[in-house]
Every structure is written in C-alpha cells, then in structure tokens.
Amino acid sequence: APRPRAGAGMSDRGLAAATTAEALTTELPVGRSTGWWGMVMFVTTEATLFACLLGSYFYLRFQHGGEWPPGGIEQPKLLRPLVMTAVLLPSSLPVIWADRGIRRGNRRRLRYGLATTLLLGSAFLALQATEYAELFHHFTLTTNAYGSLFFVITGFHGLHVLIGLTMLSWLFAASLRGGSFGAHRHDRVRNAAIYWHFVDAVWAAILFTIYLSPRL
C-alpha cells in the first residue's frame, strides 16, 4: 500500500479549519474587497456627473453674459447655506471615528458615530427643505435656465444625502441587532464612509458654484 505523503494530514486539517463557518465570517480578505472597488467606481461616476452639472452652470452663466442670476432673481442668500455647510461638512468626522472604532472591534463607538452623522445629515435635509419652501415663492425649476440648474444641482445632491443616510441607517440598525461587525468585518462601514465623504466634498463644490460665485 502506498505510504501517506508527509504533511498531508496537517494540510487537510488546515484546509478544514480555513473553510469552517467561523473562519469564513472572521477572516480578513487580502487586498481591497470587491465592495470597496465597486464603491470607488460608483463615486467616480457620480463625481463625473456632478462635474458636468457644475460645468454646465458656469457655461450658461458666461454665455448669458449679463446679470446673474437672470430674470430679476436675487442672488442666493448665504446664511442658510453656510449653516447647512457647518452641519454637513463636520458630519464626516463621526463617520471616521466610527470606522476607526469598529476596526478595533468597538461597536459602541460605531453606534455613537453613526447616530451623530445621521442627526447632522437629517438636519441638513431639513434646512434644505426650508430653503426650497422659501425659494419656490420667487422661482421654480421651470422659471429659466438658472432655476433649472439651481434645483437640479442642489436637489440631486440632496438625493445623494438621502441615499447616504439610508446606508448609515441600515448600518446603525444592524449594529443594534448585533450584526457581524468587528475588527475583521468592517467593509460595509468603510464603503458607506467613502460615500458619505464624497457627499460632503460635492457640497463644498456646490457651495462655491451656486452660492459664492455669483458674488465674485
């Protein structure tokens, strides 16, 4: 009878240990995950779309050549957008704090960070809703090119904020249910954090384009 190959038993035991249910849910993947690459590519395509919208804004403005905004529309007020900025941009910090916390296996820190970001993001949308309610008395999406660009750009960004809040809400609910988050299982938190940072960065570009550039 053939003699067993040296080390065969050890490799079989190692293979069995590596494919158990516990190992598959705790093993840290090598390199970037598929989800990470998918989120990066998604953010890249969305950033391109926002770049086209903001580029269209400047193109139509310079083509118009006269007073901007046109049609007797007043320049956008700055107080509320600046408050919205003060609410939204710092909301990336709790996400970073939560992401770093779960990388150390700290679920409580994950929950607190996500909850803080959810509150700040919801406050931003509430402020945007009050801004829309006020502006609808002066111009709408169909008033002129400026009105179309204003509501499409800011509304599209508001939709992205809502999508980001949905992602974070799902993560927060999963963390309360004791979801599989830990030092070796945090890809979903990292991917949602990438998206939220993107939302914040886009708002900074919108603030300059829509609210500050007409005054320059």
mmCIF file with all atom_site columns, C-alpha atoms in Angstrom:
data_model
loop_
_atom_site.group_PDB
_atom_site.id
_atom_site.type_symbol
_atom_site.label_atom_id
_atom_site.label_alt_id
_atom_site.label_comp_id
_atom_site.label_asym_id
_atom_site.label_entity_id
_atom_site.label_seq_id
_atom_site.pdbx_PDB_ins_code
_atom_site.Cartn_x
_atom_site.Cartn_y
_atom_site.Cartn_z
_atom_site.occupancy
_atom_site.B_iso_or_equiv
_atom_site.pdbx_formal_charge
_atom_site.auth_seq_id
_atom_site.auth_comp_id
_atom_site.auth_asym_id
_atom_site.auth_atom_id
_atom_site.pdbx_PDB_model_num
ATOM 1   C CA . ALA A 1 1   ? 0.000   0.000  0.000   1.00 0.00 ? 1   ALA A CA 1
ATOM 2   C CA . PRO A 1 2   ? 1.334   3.493  -0.780  1.00 0.00 ? 2   PRO A CA 1
ATOM 3   C CA . ARG A 1 3   ? 2.636   5.407  2.197   1.00 0.00 ? 3   ARG A CA 1
ATOM 4   C CA . PRO A 1 4   ? 0.779   8.663  3.055   1.00 0.00 ? 4   PRO A CA 1
ATOM 5   C CA . ARG A 1 5   ? 2.532   11.790 1.875   1.00 0.00 ? 5   ARG A CA 1
ATOM 6   C CA . ALA A 1 6   ? 4.324   13.628 4.652   1.00 0.00 ? 6   ALA A CA 1
ATOM 7   C CA . GLY A 1 7   ? 2.350   16.599 5.891   1.00 0.00 ? 7   GLY A CA 1
ATOM 8   C CA . ALA A 1 8   ? -0.859  15.536 4.122   1.00 0.00 ? 8   ALA A CA 1
ATOM 9   C CA . GLY A 1 9   ? -2.786  15.215 7.357   1.00 0.00 ? 9   GLY A CA 1
ATOM 10  C CA . MET A 1 10  ? -1.645  18.663 8.514   1.00 0.00 ? 10  MET A CA 1
ATOM 11  C CA . SER A 1 11  ? -2.709  20.321 5.200   1.00 0.00 ? 11  SER A CA 1
ATOM 12  C CA . ASP A 1 12  ? -6.087  18.610 5.286   1.00 0.00 ? 12  ASP A CA 1
ATOM 13  C CA . ARG A 1 13  ? -6.678  19.806 8.835   1.00 0.00 ? 13  ARG A CA 1
ATOM 14  C CA . GLY A 1 14  ? -5.591  23.347 7.857   1.00 0.00 ? 14  GLY A CA 1
ATOM 15  C CA . LEU A 1 15  ? -7.939  23.353 4.864   1.00 0.00 ? 15  LEU A CA 1
ATOM 16  C CA . ALA A 1 16  ? -10.835 22.165 7.001   1.00 0.00 ? 16  ALA A CA 1
ATOM 17  C CA . ALA A 1 17  ? -10.141 24.855 9.611   1.00 0.00 ? 17  ALA A CA 1
ATOM 18  C CA . ALA A 1 18  ? -9.949  27.578 6.983   1.00 0.00 ? 18  ALA A CA 1
ATOM 19  C CA . THR A 1 19  ? -13.319 26.673 5.463   1.00 0.00 ? 19  THR A CA 1
ATOM 20  C CA . THR A 1 20  ? -15.407 26.466 8.624   1.00 0.00 ? 20  THR A CA 1
ATOM 21  C CA . ALA A 1 21  ? -18.319 28.877 9.004   1.00 0.00 ? 21  ALA A CA 1
ATOM 22  C CA . GLU A 1 22  ? -16.494 30.744 11.763  1.00 0.00 ? 22  GLU A CA 1
ATOM 23  C CA . ALA A 1 23  ? -13.361 31.219 9.651   1.00 0.00 ? 23  ALA A CA 1
ATOM 24  C CA . LEU A 1 24  ? -15.319 32.449 6.648   1.00 0.00 ? 24  LEU A CA 1
ATOM 25  C CA . THR A 1 25  ? -17.027 35.153 8.733   1.00 0.00 ? 25  THR A CA 1
ATOM 26  C CA . THR A 1 26  ? -13.913 36.365 10.535  1.00 0.00 ? 26  THR A CA 1
ATOM 27  C CA . GLU A 1 27  ? -11.065 36.051 8.054   1.00 0.00 ? 27  GLU A CA 1
ATOM 28  C CA . LEU A 1 28  ? -9.717  39.390 6.827   1.00 0.00 ? 28  LEU A CA 1
ATOM 29  C CA . PRO A 1 29  ? -9.640  39.439 2.990   1.00 0.00 ? 29  PRO A CA 1
ATOM 30  C CA . VAL A 1 30  ? -6.338  40.093 1.260   1.00 0.00 ? 30  VAL A CA 1
ATOM 31  C CA . GLY A 1 31  ? -6.131  43.470 -0.519  1.00 0.00 ? 31  GLY A CA 1
ATOM 32  C CA . ARG A 1 32  ? -9.104  45.640 -1.434  1.00 0.00 ? 32  ARG A CA 1
ATOM 33  C CA . SER A 1 33  ? -12.505 43.978 -1.405  1.00 0.00 ? 33  SER A CA 1
ATOM 34  C CA . THR A 1 34  ? -14.850 43.881 -4.382  1.00 0.00 ? 34  THR A CA 1
ATOM 35  C CA . GLY A 1 35  ? -17.256 46.120 -2.470  1.00 0.00 ? 35  GLY A CA 1
ATOM 36  C CA . TRP A 1 36  ? -14.520 48.726 -1.977  1.00 0.00 ? 36  TRP A CA 1
ATOM 37  C CA . TRP A 1 37  ? -13.729 48.822 -5.689  1.00 0.00 ? 37  TRP A CA 1
ATOM 38  C CA . GLY A 1 38  ? -17.415 48.955 -6.530  1.00 0.00 ? 38  GLY A CA 1
ATOM 39  C CA . MET A 1 39  ? -17.958 51.946 -4.241  1.00 0.00 ? 39  MET A CA 1
ATOM 40  C CA . VAL A 1 40  ? -14.902 53.754 -5.603  1.00 0.00 ? 40  VAL A CA 1
ATOM 41  C CA . MET A 1 41  ? -16.095 53.270 -9.176  1.00 0.00 ? 41  MET A CA 1
ATOM 42  C CA . PHE A 1 42  ? -19.618 54.379 -8.266  1.00 0.00 ? 42  PHE A CA 1
ATOM 43  C CA . VAL A 1 43  ? -18.321 57.516 -6.555  1.00 0.00 ? 43  VAL A CA 1
ATOM 44  C CA . THR A 1 44  ? -16.123 58.235 -9.576  1.00 0.00 ? 44  THR A CA 1
ATOM 45  C CA . THR A 1 45  ? -19.070 58.089 -11.977 1.00 0.00 ? 45  THR A CA 1
ATOM 46  C CA . GLU A 1 46  ? -21.211 60.269 -9.700  1.00 0.00 ? 46  GLU A CA 1
ATOM 47  C CA . ALA A 1 47  ? -18.389 62.789 -9.344  1.00 0.00 ? 47  ALA A CA 1
ATOM 48  C CA . THR A 1 48  ? -18.182 62.974 -13.143 1.00 0.00 ? 48  THR A CA 1
ATOM 49  C CA . LEU A 1 49  ? -21.912 63.665 -13.317 1.00 0.00 ? 49  LEU A CA 1
ATOM 50  C CA . PHE A 1 50  ? -21.673 66.472 -10.762 1.00 0.00 ? 50  PHE A CA 1
ATOM 51  C CA . ALA A 1 51  ? -18.698 67.907 -12.624 1.00 0.00 ? 51  ALA A CA 1
ATOM 52  C CA . CYS A 1 52  ? -20.808 68.034 -15.796 1.00 0.00 ? 52  CYS A CA 1
ATOM 53  C CA . LEU A 1 53  ? -23.654 69.767 -13.969 1.00 0.00 ? 53  LEU A CA 1
ATOM 54  C CA . LEU A 1 54  ? -21.396 72.368 -12.387 1.00 0.00 ? 54  LEU A CA 1
ATOM 55  C CA . GLY A 1 55  ? -19.601 72.870 -15.691 1.00 0.00 ? 55  GLY A CA 1
ATOM 56  C CA . SER A 1 56  ? -22.979 73.454 -17.361 1.00 0.00 ? 56  SER A CA 1
ATOM 57  C CA . TYR A 1 57  ? -23.768 76.066 -14.735 1.00 0.00 ? 57  TYR A CA 1
ATOM 58  C CA . PHE A 1 58  ? -20.624 78.062 -15.488 1.00 0.00 ? 58  PHE A CA 1
ATOM 59  C CA . TYR A 1 59  ? -21.057 77.617 -19.241 1.00 0.00 ? 59  TYR A CA 1
ATOM 60  C CA . LEU A 1 60  ? -24.594 79.021 -19.246 1.00 0.00 ? 60  LEU A CA 1
ATOM 61  C CA . ARG A 1 61  ? -23.593 81.797 -16.906 1.00 0.00 ? 61  ARG A CA 1
ATOM 62  C CA . PHE A 1 62  ? -20.773 83.002 -19.142 1.00 0.00 ? 62  PHE A CA 1
ATOM 63  C CA . GLN A 1 63  ? -22.875 82.517 -22.269 1.00 0.00 ? 63  GLN A CA 1
ATOM 64  C CA . HIS A 1 64  ? -25.579 84.691 -20.738 1.00 0.00 ? 64  HIS A CA 1
ATOM 65  C CA . GLY A 1 65  ? -23.082 87.499 -20.283 1.00 0.00 ? 65  GLY A CA 1
ATOM 66  C CA . GLY A 1 66  ? -25.402 89.771 -18.317 1.00 0.00 ? 66  GLY A CA 1
ATOM 67  C CA . GLU A 1 67  ? -26.589 89.966 -14.758 1.00 0.00 ? 67  GLU A CA 1
ATOM 68  C CA . TRP A 1 68  ? -26.529 86.631 -12.955 1.00 0.00 ? 68  TRP A CA 1
ATOM 69  C CA . PRO A 1 69  ? -28.893 85.234 -11.740 1.00 0.00 ? 69  PRO A CA 1
ATOM 70  C CA . PRO A 1 70  ? -31.050 86.364 -14.677 1.00 0.00 ? 70  PRO A CA 1
ATOM 71  C CA . GLY A 1 71  ? -34.710 87.323 -14.809 1.00 0.00 ? 71  GLY A CA 1
ATOM 72  C CA . GLY A 1 72  ? -34.660 89.544 -11.757 1.00 0.00 ? 72  GLY A CA 1
ATOM 73  C CA . ILE A 1 73  ? -33.880 86.657 -9.412  1.00 0.00 ? 73  ILE A CA 1
ATOM 74  C CA . GLU A 1 74  ? -31.970 87.792 -6.337  1.00 0.00 ? 74  GLU A CA 1
ATOM 75  C CA . GLN A 1 75  ? -28.560 86.373 -5.525  1.00 0.00 ? 75  GLN A CA 1
ATOM 76  C CA . PRO A 1 76  ? -28.872 83.354 -3.240  1.00 0.00 ? 76  PRO A CA 1
ATOM 77  C CA . LYS A 1 77  ? -28.729 84.224 0.430   1.00 0.00 ? 77  LYS A CA 1
ATOM 78  C CA . LEU A 1 78  ? -25.728 82.921 2.295   1.00 0.00 ? 78  LEU A CA 1
ATOM 79  C CA . LEU A 1 79  ? -26.852 82.489 5.891   1.00 0.00 ? 79  LEU A CA 1
ATOM 80  C CA . ARG A 1 80  ? -28.788 79.247 5.498   1.00 0.00 ? 80  ARG A CA 1
ATOM 81  C CA . PRO A 1 81  ? -26.272 77.600 3.099   1.00 0.00 ? 81  PRO A CA 1
ATOM 82  C CA . LEU A 1 82  ? -23.451 78.438 5.490   1.00 0.00 ? 82  LEU A CA 1
ATOM 83  C CA . VAL A 1 83  ? -25.387 76.869 8.354   1.00 0.00 ? 83  VAL A CA 1
ATOM 84  C CA . MET A 1 84  ? -26.023 73.840 6.155   1.00 0.00 ? 84  MET A CA 1
ATOM 85  C CA . THR A 1 85  ? -22.291 73.676 5.458   1.00 0.00 ? 85  THR A CA 1
ATOM 86  C CA . ALA A 1 86  ? -21.484 73.912 9.155   1.00 0.00 ? 86  ALA A CA 1
ATOM 87  C CA . VAL A 1 87  ? -23.862 70.989 9.719   1.00 0.00 ? 87  VAL A CA 1
ATOM 88  C CA . LEU A 1 88  ? -22.872 68.723 6.826   1.00 0.00 ? 88  LEU A CA 1
ATOM 89  C CA . LEU A 1 89  ? -19.104 69.013 6.464   1.00 0.00 ? 89  LEU A CA 1
ATOM 90  C CA . PRO A 1 90  ? -18.302 68.145 10.113  1.00 0.00 ? 90  PRO A CA 1
ATOM 91  C CA . SER A 1 91  ? -20.558 65.093 9.803   1.00 0.00 ? 91  SER A CA 1
ATOM 92  C CA . SER A 1 92  ? -17.651 63.243 8.173   1.00 0.00 ? 92  SER A CA 1
ATOM 93  C CA . LEU A 1 93  ? -15.767 63.308 11.473  1.00 0.00 ? 93  LEU A CA 1
ATOM 94  C CA . PRO A 1 94  ? -18.163 60.993 13.372  1.00 0.00 ? 94  PRO A CA 1
ATOM 95  C CA . VAL A 1 95  ? -18.086 58.584 10.414  1.00 0.00 ? 95  VAL A CA 1
ATOM 96  C CA . ILE A 1 96  ? -14.281 58.491 10.561  1.00 0.00 ? 96  ILE A CA 1
ATOM 97  C CA . TRP A 1 97  ? -14.478 57.999 14.334  1.00 0.00 ? 97  TRP A CA 1
ATOM 98  C CA . ALA A 1 98  ? -16.998 55.172 13.924  1.00 0.00 ? 98  ALA A CA 1
ATOM 99  C CA . ASP A 1 99  ? -14.962 53.488 11.172  1.00 0.00 ? 99  ASP A CA 1
ATOM 100 C CA . ARG A 1 100 ? -11.766 53.569 13.204  1.00 0.00 ? 100 ARG A CA 1
ATOM 101 C CA . GLY A 1 101 ? -13.641 52.335 16.244  1.00 0.00 ? 101 GLY A CA 1
ATOM 102 C CA . ILE A 1 102 ? -15.084 49.251 14.562  1.00 0.00 ? 102 ILE A CA 1
ATOM 103 C CA . ARG A 1 103 ? -11.647 48.449 13.143  1.00 0.00 ? 103 ARG A CA 1
ATOM 104 C CA . ARG A 1 104 ? -10.679 47.974 16.793  1.00 0.00 ? 104 ARG A CA 1
ATOM 105 C CA . GLY A 1 105 ? -13.815 45.969 17.496  1.00 0.00 ? 105 GLY A CA 1
ATOM 106 C CA . ASN A 1 106 ? -15.555 48.811 19.366  1.00 0.00 ? 106 ASN A CA 1
ATOM 107 C CA . ARG A 1 107 ? -19.252 48.515 18.439  1.00 0.00 ? 107 ARG A CA 1
ATOM 108 C CA . ARG A 1 108 ? -20.393 51.167 20.884  1.00 0.00 ? 108 ARG A CA 1
ATOM 109 C CA . ARG A 1 109 ? -18.178 53.700 19.155  1.00 0.00 ? 109 ARG A CA 1
ATOM 110 C CA . LEU A 1 110 ? -19.636 52.588 15.818  1.00 0.00 ? 110 LEU A CA 1
ATOM 111 C CA . ARG A 1 111 ? -23.186 53.218 17.031  1.00 0.00 ? 111 ARG A CA 1
ATOM 112 C CA . TYR A 1 112 ? -22.428 56.626 18.529  1.00 0.00 ? 112 TYR A CA 1
ATOM 113 C CA . GLY A 1 113 ? -20.572 57.789 15.432  1.00 0.00 ? 113 GLY A CA 1
ATOM 114 C CA . LEU A 1 114 ? -23.304 56.653 13.055  1.00 0.00 ? 114 LEU A CA 1
ATOM 115 C CA . ALA A 1 115 ? -26.049 58.170 15.200  1.00 0.00 ? 115 ALA A CA 1
ATOM 116 C CA . THR A 1 116 ? -24.282 61.545 15.261  1.00 0.00 ? 116 THR A CA 1
ATOM 117 C CA . THR A 1 117 ? -23.851 61.561 11.485  1.00 0.00 ? 117 THR A CA 1
ATOM 118 C CA . LEU A 1 118 ? -27.495 60.591 10.998  1.00 0.00 ? 118 LEU A CA 1
ATOM 119 C CA . LEU A 1 119 ? -28.611 63.550 13.104  1.00 0.00 ? 119 LEU A CA 1
ATOM 120 C CA . LEU A 1 120 ? -26.369 66.002 11.239  1.00 0.00 ? 120 LEU A CA 1
ATOM 121 C CA . GLY A 1 121 ? -27.363 64.684 7.807   1.00 0.00 ? 121 GLY A CA 1
ATOM 122 C CA . SER A 1 122 ? -31.059 64.845 8.684   1.00 0.00 ? 122 SER A CA 1
ATOM 123 C CA . ALA A 1 123 ? -30.634 68.424 9.907   1.00 0.00 ? 123 ALA A CA 1
ATOM 124 C CA . PHE A 1 124 ? -29.035 69.316 6.561   1.00 0.00 ? 124 PHE A CA 1
ATOM 125 C CA . LEU A 1 125 ? -32.015 67.946 4.617   1.00 0.00 ? 125 LEU A CA 1
ATOM 126 C CA . ALA A 1 126 ? -34.440 69.763 6.904   1.00 0.00 ? 126 ALA A CA 1
ATOM 127 C CA . LEU A 1 127 ? -32.618 73.057 6.266   1.00 0.00 ? 127 LEU A CA 1
ATOM 128 C CA . GLN A 1 128 ? -32.638 72.406 2.534   1.00 0.00 ? 128 GLN A CA 1
ATOM 129 C CA . ALA A 1 129 ? -36.396 71.793 2.661   1.00 0.00 ? 129 ALA A CA 1
ATOM 130 C CA . THR A 1 130 ? -36.947 75.167 4.357   1.00 0.00 ? 130 THR A CA 1
ATOM 131 C CA . GLU A 1 131 ? -34.768 76.827 1.719   1.00 0.00 ? 131 GLU A CA 1
ATOM 132 C CA . TYR A 1 132 ? -36.810 75.280 -1.087  1.00 0.00 ? 132 TYR A CA 1
ATOM 133 C CA . ALA A 1 133 ? -40.080 76.343 0.547   1.00 0.00 ? 133 ALA A CA 1
ATOM 134 C CA . GLU A 1 134 ? -38.835 79.940 0.590   1.00 0.00 ? 134 GLU A CA 1
ATOM 135 C CA . LEU A 1 135 ? -37.353 79.971 -2.919  1.00 0.00 ? 135 LEU A CA 1
ATOM 136 C CA . PHE A 1 136 ? -40.431 78.469 -4.569  1.00 0.00 ? 136 PHE A CA 1
ATOM 137 C CA . HIS A 1 137 ? -42.138 81.821 -3.984  1.00 0.00 ? 137 HIS A CA 1
ATOM 138 C CA . HIS A 1 138 ? -39.566 83.519 -6.234  1.00 0.00 ? 138 HIS A CA 1
ATOM 139 C CA . PHE A 1 139 ? -38.585 80.978 -8.899  1.00 0.00 ? 139 PHE A CA 1
ATOM 140 C CA . THR A 1 140 ? -39.004 77.308 -9.711  1.00 0.00 ? 140 THR A CA 1
ATOM 141 C CA . LEU A 1 141 ? -37.420 74.580 -11.796 1.00 0.00 ? 141 LEU A CA 1
ATOM 142 C CA . THR A 1 142 ? -39.141 75.881 -14.955 1.00 0.00 ? 142 THR A CA 1
ATOM 143 C CA . THR A 1 143 ? -38.614 79.630 -14.493 1.00 0.00 ? 143 THR A CA 1
ATOM 144 C CA . ASN A 1 144 ? -35.414 79.827 -16.541 1.00 0.00 ? 144 ASN A CA 1
ATOM 145 C CA . ALA A 1 145 ? -32.062 78.114 -17.015 1.00 0.00 ? 145 ALA A CA 1
ATOM 146 C CA . TYR A 1 146 ? -30.815 79.372 -13.665 1.00 0.00 ? 146 TYR A CA 1
ATOM 147 C CA . GLY A 1 147 ? -33.820 77.943 -11.841 1.00 0.00 ? 147 GLY A CA 1
ATOM 148 C CA . SER A 1 148 ? -33.399 74.600 -13.603 1.00 0.00 ? 148 SER A CA 1
ATOM 149 C CA . LEU A 1 149 ? -29.709 74.386 -12.744 1.00 0.00 ? 149 LEU A CA 1
ATOM 150 C CA . PHE A 1 150 ? -30.213 75.510 -9.151  1.00 0.00 ? 150 PHE A CA 1
ATOM 151 C CA . PHE A 1 151 ? -32.850 72.940 -8.294  1.00 0.00 ? 151 PHE A CA 1
ATOM 152 C CA . VAL A 1 152 ? -31.336 70.115 -10.341 1.00 0.00 ? 152 VAL A CA 1
ATOM 153 C CA . ILE A 1 153 ? -27.865 70.509 -8.816  1.00 0.00 ? 153 ILE A CA 1
ATOM 154 C CA . THR A 1 154 ? -28.946 71.076 -5.214  1.00 0.00 ? 154 THR A CA 1
ATOM 155 C CA . GLY A 1 155 ? -31.802 68.576 -5.458  1.00 0.00 ? 155 GLY A CA 1
ATOM 156 C CA . PHE A 1 156 ? -29.569 65.900 -6.934  1.00 0.00 ? 156 PHE A CA 1
ATOM 157 C CA . HIS A 1 157 ? -27.141 66.439 -4.103  1.00 0.00 ? 157 HIS A CA 1
ATOM 158 C CA . GLY A 1 158 ? -29.976 66.253 -1.583  1.00 0.00 ? 158 GLY A CA 1
ATOM 159 C CA . LEU A 1 159 ? -30.931 62.895 -3.096  1.00 0.00 ? 159 LEU A CA 1
ATOM 160 C CA . HIS A 1 160 ? -27.374 61.682 -2.554  1.00 0.00 ? 160 HIS A CA 1
ATOM 161 C CA . VAL A 1 161 ? -27.533 62.820 1.062   1.00 0.00 ? 161 VAL A CA 1
ATOM 162 C CA . LEU A 1 162 ? -30.746 60.821 1.469   1.00 0.00 ? 162 LEU A CA 1
ATOM 163 C CA . ILE A 1 163 ? -29.103 57.739 -0.055  1.00 0.00 ? 163 ILE A CA 1
ATOM 164 C CA . GLY A 1 164 ? -26.150 58.151 2.295   1.00 0.00 ? 164 GLY A CA 1
ATOM 165 C CA . LEU A 1 165 ? -28.483 58.444 5.279   1.00 0.00 ? 165 LEU A CA 1
ATOM 166 C CA . THR A 1 166 ? -30.226 55.263 4.163   1.00 0.00 ? 166 THR A CA 1
ATOM 167 C CA . MET A 1 167 ? -26.897 53.410 4.084   1.00 0.00 ? 167 MET A CA 1
ATOM 168 C CA . LEU A 1 168 ? -25.912 54.702 7.515   1.00 0.00 ? 168 LEU A CA 1
ATOM 169 C CA . SER A 1 169 ? -29.350 53.947 8.963   1.00 0.00 ? 169 SER A CA 1
ATOM 170 C CA . TRP A 1 170 ? -29.078 50.347 7.782   1.00 0.00 ? 170 TRP A CA 1
ATOM 171 C CA . LEU A 1 171 ? -25.636 50.024 9.368   1.00 0.00 ? 171 LEU A CA 1
ATOM 172 C CA . PHE A 1 172 ? -26.886 51.585 12.600  1.00 0.00 ? 172 PHE A CA 1
ATOM 173 C CA . ALA A 1 173 ? -29.863 49.218 12.763  1.00 0.00 ? 173 ALA A CA 1
ATOM 174 C CA . ALA A 1 174 ? -27.609 46.239 12.026  1.00 0.00 ? 174 ALA A CA 1
ATOM 175 C CA . SER A 1 175 ? -25.206 47.286 14.794  1.00 0.00 ? 175 SER A CA 1
ATOM 176 C CA . LEU A 1 176 ? -28.109 47.426 17.275  1.00 0.00 ? 176 LEU A CA 1
ATOM 177 C CA . ARG A 1 177 ? -29.159 43.909 16.263  1.00 0.00 ? 177 ARG A CA 1
ATOM 178 C CA . GLY A 1 178 ? -25.635 42.652 16.865  1.00 0.00 ? 178 GLY A CA 1
ATOM 179 C CA . GLY A 1 179 ? -24.675 42.390 13.199  1.00 0.00 ? 179 GLY A CA 1
ATOM 180 C CA . SER A 1 180 ? -21.402 40.811 12.131  1.00 0.00 ? 180 SER A CA 1
ATOM 181 C CA . PHE A 1 181 ? -19.248 43.905 12.658  1.00 0.00 ? 181 PHE A CA 1
ATOM 182 C CA . GLY A 1 182 ? -15.822 43.661 14.203  1.00 0.00 ? 182 GLY A CA 1
ATOM 183 C CA . ALA A 1 183 ? -12.114 44.204 13.784  1.00 0.00 ? 183 ALA A CA 1
ATOM 184 C CA . HIS A 1 184 ? -12.080 41.814 10.811  1.00 0.00 ? 184 HIS A CA 1
ATOM 185 C CA . ARG A 1 185 ? -15.570 42.602 9.437   1.00 0.00 ? 185 ARG A CA 1
ATOM 186 C CA . HIS A 1 186 ? -15.923 46.311 8.704   1.00 0.00 ? 186 HIS A CA 1
ATOM 187 C CA . ASP A 1 187 ? -16.025 46.608 4.904   1.00 0.00 ? 187 ASP A CA 1
ATOM 188 C CA . ARG A 1 188 ? -19.624 47.829 4.871   1.00 0.00 ? 188 ARG A CA 1
ATOM 189 C CA . VAL A 1 189 ? -18.796 50.633 7.279   1.00 0.00 ? 189 VAL A CA 1
ATOM 190 C CA . ARG A 1 190 ? -15.765 51.662 5.251   1.00 0.00 ? 190 ARG A CA 1
ATOM 191 C CA . ASN A 1 191 ? -17.726 51.681 1.989   1.00 0.00 ? 191 ASN A CA 1
ATOM 192 C CA . ALA A 1 192 ? -20.538 53.784 3.466   1.00 0.00 ? 192 ALA A CA 1
ATOM 193 C CA . ALA A 1 193 ? -17.924 56.171 4.872   1.00 0.00 ? 193 ALA A CA 1
ATOM 194 C CA . ILE A 1 194 ? -16.387 56.614 1.405   1.00 0.00 ? 194 ILE A CA 1
ATOM 195 C CA . TYR A 1 195 ? -19.789 57.534 0.006   1.00 0.00 ? 195 TYR A CA 1
ATOM 196 C CA . TRP A 1 196 ? -20.507 59.995 2.820   1.00 0.00 ? 196 TRP A CA 1
ATOM 197 C CA . HIS A 1 197 ? -17.161 61.756 2.381   1.00 0.00 ? 197 HIS A CA 1
ATOM 198 C CA . PHE A 1 198 ? -17.982 62.082 -1.313  1.00 0.00 ? 198 PHE A CA 1
ATOM 199 C CA . VAL A 1 199 ? -21.338 63.701 -0.477  1.00 0.00 ? 199 VAL A CA 1
ATOM 200 C CA . ASP A 1 200 ? -19.595 66.215 1.777   1.00 0.00 ? 200 ASP A CA 1
ATOM 201 C CA . ALA A 1 201 ? -16.936 67.056 -0.816  1.00 0.00 ? 201 ALA A CA 1
ATOM 202 C CA . VAL A 1 202 ? -19.568 67.647 -3.502  1.00 0.00 ? 202 VAL A CA 1
ATOM 203 C CA . TRP A 1 203 ? -21.433 70.053 -1.239  1.00 0.00 ? 203 TRP A CA 1
ATOM 204 C CA . ALA A 1 204 ? -18.289 72.153 -0.862  1.00 0.00 ? 204 ALA A CA 1
ATOM 205 C CA . ALA A 1 205 ? -18.129 72.463 -4.665  1.00 0.00 ? 205 ALA A CA 1
ATOM 206 C CA . ILE A 1 206 ? -21.839 73.331 -4.824  1.00 0.00 ? 206 ILE A CA 1
ATOM 207 C CA . LEU A 1 207 ? -21.463 75.979 -2.135  1.00 0.00 ? 207 LEU A CA 1
ATOM 208 C CA . PHE A 1 208 ? -18.784 77.730 -4.166  1.00 0.00 ? 208 PHE A CA 1
ATOM 209 C CA . THR A 1 209 ? -20.574 77.368 -7.506  1.00 0.00 ? 209 THR A CA 1
ATOM 210 C CA . ILE A 1 210 ? -24.179 78.165 -6.610  1.00 0.00 ? 210 ILE A CA 1
ATOM 211 C CA . TYR A 1 211 ? -23.895 80.446 -3.606  1.00 0.00 ? 211 TYR A CA 1
ATOM 212 C CA . LEU A 1 212 ? -20.495 82.156 -3.689  1.00 0.00 ? 212 LEU A CA 1
ATOM 213 C CA . SER A 1 213 ? -19.530 82.504 -7.349  1.00 0.00 ? 213 SER A CA 1
ATOM 214 C CA . PRO A 1 214 ? -22.411 84.916 -8.266  1.00 0.00 ? 214 PRO A CA 1
ATOM 215 C CA . ARG A 1 215 ? -20.836 87.373 -5.832  1.00 0.00 ? 215 ARG A CA 1
ATOM 216 C CA . LEU A 1 216 ? -17.396 87.193 -7.406  1.00 0.00 ? 216 LEU A CA 1
#
